GROMACS .gro file of C-alpha atoms in nm:
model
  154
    1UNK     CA    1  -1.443  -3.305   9.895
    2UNK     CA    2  -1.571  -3.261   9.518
    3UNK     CA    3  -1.463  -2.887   9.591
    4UNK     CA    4  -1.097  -2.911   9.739
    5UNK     CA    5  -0.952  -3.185   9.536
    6UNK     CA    6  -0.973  -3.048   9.189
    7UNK     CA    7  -0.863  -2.705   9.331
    8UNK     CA    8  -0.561  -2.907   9.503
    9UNK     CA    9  -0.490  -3.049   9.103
   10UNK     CA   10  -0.501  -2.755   8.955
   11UNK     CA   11  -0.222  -2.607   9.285
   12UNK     CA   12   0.015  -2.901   9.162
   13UNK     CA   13  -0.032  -2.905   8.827
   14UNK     CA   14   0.067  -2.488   8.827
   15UNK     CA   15   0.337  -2.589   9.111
   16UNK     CA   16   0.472  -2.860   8.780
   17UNK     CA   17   0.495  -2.617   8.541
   18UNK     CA   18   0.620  -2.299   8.725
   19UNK     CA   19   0.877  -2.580   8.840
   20UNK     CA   20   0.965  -2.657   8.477
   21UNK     CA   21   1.047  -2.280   8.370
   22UNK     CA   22   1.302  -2.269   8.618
   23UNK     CA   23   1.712  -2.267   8.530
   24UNK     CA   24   1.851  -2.591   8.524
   25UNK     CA   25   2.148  -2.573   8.770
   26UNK     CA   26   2.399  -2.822   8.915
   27UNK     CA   27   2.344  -2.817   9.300
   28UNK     CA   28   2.410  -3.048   9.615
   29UNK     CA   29   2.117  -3.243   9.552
   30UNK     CA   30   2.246  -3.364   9.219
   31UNK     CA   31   2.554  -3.506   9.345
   32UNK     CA   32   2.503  -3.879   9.385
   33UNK     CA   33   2.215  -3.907   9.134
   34UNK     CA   34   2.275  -3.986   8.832
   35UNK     CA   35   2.569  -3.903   8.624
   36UNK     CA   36   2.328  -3.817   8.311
   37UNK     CA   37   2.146  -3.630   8.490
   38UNK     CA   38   2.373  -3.415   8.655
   39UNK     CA   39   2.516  -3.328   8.327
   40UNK     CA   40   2.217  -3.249   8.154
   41UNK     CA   41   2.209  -3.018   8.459
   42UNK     CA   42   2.536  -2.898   8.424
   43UNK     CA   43   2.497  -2.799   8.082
   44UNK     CA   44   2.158  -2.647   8.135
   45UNK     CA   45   1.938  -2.939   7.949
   46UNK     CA   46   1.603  -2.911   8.139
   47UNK     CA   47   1.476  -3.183   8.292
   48UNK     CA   48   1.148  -3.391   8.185
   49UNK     CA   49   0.877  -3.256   8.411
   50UNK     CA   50   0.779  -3.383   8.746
   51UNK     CA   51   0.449  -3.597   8.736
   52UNK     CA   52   0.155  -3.408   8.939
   53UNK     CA   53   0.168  -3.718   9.176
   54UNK     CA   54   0.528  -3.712   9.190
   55UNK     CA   55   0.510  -3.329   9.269
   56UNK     CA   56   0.245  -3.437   9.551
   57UNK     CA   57   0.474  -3.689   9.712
   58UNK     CA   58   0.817  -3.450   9.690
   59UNK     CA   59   0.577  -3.123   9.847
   60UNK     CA   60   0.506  -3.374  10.141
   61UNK     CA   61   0.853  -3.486  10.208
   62UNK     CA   62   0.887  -3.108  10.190
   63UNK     CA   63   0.700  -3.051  10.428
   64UNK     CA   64   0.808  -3.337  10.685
   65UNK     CA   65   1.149  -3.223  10.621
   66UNK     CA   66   1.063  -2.823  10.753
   67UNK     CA   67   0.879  -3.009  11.068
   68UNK     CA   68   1.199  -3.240  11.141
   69UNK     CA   69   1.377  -2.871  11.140
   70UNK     CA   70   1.176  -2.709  11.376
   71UNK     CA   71   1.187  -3.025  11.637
   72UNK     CA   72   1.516  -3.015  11.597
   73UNK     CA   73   1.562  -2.678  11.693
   74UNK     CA   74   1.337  -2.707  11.966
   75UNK     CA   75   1.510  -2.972  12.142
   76UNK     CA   76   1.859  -2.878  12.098
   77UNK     CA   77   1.951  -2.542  12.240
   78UNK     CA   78   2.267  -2.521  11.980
   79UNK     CA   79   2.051  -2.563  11.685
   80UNK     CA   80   1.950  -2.327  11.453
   81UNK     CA   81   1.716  -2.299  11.120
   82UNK     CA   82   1.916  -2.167  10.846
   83UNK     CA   83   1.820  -1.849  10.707
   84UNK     CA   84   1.710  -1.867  10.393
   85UNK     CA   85   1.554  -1.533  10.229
   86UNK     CA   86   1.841  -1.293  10.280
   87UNK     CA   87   2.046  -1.595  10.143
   88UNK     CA   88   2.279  -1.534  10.447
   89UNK     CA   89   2.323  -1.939  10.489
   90UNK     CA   90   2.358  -1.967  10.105
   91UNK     CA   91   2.699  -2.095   9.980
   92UNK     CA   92   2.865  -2.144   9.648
   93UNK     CA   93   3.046  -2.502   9.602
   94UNK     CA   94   3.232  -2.522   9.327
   95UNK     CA   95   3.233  -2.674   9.074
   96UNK     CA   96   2.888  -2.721   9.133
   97UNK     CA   97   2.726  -2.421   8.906
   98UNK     CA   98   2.416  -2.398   9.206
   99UNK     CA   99   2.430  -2.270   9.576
  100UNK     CA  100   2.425  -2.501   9.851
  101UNK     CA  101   2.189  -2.401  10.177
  102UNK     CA  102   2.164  -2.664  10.439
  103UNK     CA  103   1.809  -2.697  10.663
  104UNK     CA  104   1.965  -2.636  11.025
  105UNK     CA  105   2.293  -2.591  11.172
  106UNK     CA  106   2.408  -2.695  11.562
  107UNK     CA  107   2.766  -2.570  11.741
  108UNK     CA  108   2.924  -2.798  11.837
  109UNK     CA  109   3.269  -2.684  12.007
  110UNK     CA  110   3.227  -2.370  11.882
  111UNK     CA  111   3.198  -2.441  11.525
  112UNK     CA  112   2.885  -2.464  11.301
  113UNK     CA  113   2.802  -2.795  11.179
  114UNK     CA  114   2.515  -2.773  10.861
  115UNK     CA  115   2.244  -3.007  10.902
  116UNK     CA  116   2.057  -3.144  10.579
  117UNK     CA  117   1.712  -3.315  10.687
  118UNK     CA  118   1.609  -3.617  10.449
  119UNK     CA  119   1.302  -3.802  10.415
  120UNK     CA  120   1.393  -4.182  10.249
  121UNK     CA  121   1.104  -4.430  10.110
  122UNK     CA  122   1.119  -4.746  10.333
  123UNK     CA  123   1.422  -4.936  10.176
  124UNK     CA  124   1.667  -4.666  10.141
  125UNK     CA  125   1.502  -4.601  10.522
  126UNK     CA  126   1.585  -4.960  10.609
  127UNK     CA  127   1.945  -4.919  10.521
  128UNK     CA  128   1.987  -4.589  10.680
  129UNK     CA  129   1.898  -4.755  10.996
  130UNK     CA  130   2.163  -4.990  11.000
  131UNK     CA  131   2.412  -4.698  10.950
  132UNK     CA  132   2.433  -4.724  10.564
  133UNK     CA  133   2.341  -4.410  10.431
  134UNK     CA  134   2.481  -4.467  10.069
  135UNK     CA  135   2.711  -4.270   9.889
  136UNK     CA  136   2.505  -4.086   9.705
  137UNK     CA  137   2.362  -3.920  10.028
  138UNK     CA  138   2.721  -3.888  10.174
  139UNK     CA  139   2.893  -3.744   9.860
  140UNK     CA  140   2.589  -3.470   9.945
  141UNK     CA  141   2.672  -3.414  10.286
  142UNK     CA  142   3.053  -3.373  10.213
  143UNK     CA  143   2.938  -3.077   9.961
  144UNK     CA  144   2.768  -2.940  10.313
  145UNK     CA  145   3.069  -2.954  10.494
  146UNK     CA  146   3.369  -2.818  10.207
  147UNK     CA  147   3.113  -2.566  10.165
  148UNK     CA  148   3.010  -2.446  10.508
  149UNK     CA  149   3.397  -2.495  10.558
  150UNK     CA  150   3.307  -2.774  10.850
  151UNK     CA  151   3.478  -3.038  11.010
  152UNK     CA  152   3.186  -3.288  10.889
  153UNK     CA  153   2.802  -3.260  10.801
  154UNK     CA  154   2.452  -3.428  10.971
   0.00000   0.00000   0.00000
């Protein structure tokens, strides 16, 4: 134990900064947030950096996130994992000044409908359940679908 956890603080804590040199850009996932921050984005302000913990906790949803993809695929013939590293799946959305890639997509009728997996903490969880997924999640999935040029989004 004495051995892996400091090595595992010293993996975040280079994962923090390497993701503090990065461009800020305005993306998917700042639509919904807040409207300071997504024009700090927008202008190219960089952010305050991510806590180590925080880092932890966002590298586990992560994580979940890439499993939920792979079940998904698994059980649903129609589904597919986007493809990420030849950025064939990667689409512009303006105005936003970042790409939009979506985790999965699944045919339905013969057209491709982008899937974007989410992990929630237990309250936003709780309302999910009841069918509320707030707008901040829904103005997200309506990038998906303008940009994938979709009827709708998952």
């Amino acid at each position: 134990m004495s051995i892996i956890v400091p090595r595992l603080d010293a993996h975040f804590e280079a994962r923090v900064a390497a993701s503090a040199m990065r461009e800020p850009k305005l993306a998917a996932y700042n639509v919904g947030r807040c409207v300071r921050d997504s024009w700090y984005a927008a202008h190219g302000y960089v952010p305050r950096q991510q806590s180590v913990e925080s880092k932890r906790t966002t590298e586990r949803g992560q994580a979940l996130e890439r499993w939920l993809v792979g079940r998904i695929c698994e059980a649903i013939p129609e589904a597919r994992r986007a493809e990420w590293k030849d950025d064939q799946d990667k689409r512009a959305c303006p105005p936003l000044s970042g790409r939009v890639i979506a985790d999965a997509f699944v045919r339905v009728d013969g057209v491709e409908i982008p899937i974007d997996v989410k992990t929630l903490g237990d309250y936003p969880f709780e309302k999910a359940s009841t069918g509320d997924i707030g707008r901040p999640y829904a103005w997200q999935l309506e990038c998906y679908a303008r940009a994938y040029d979709a009827p709708f989004a998952l």
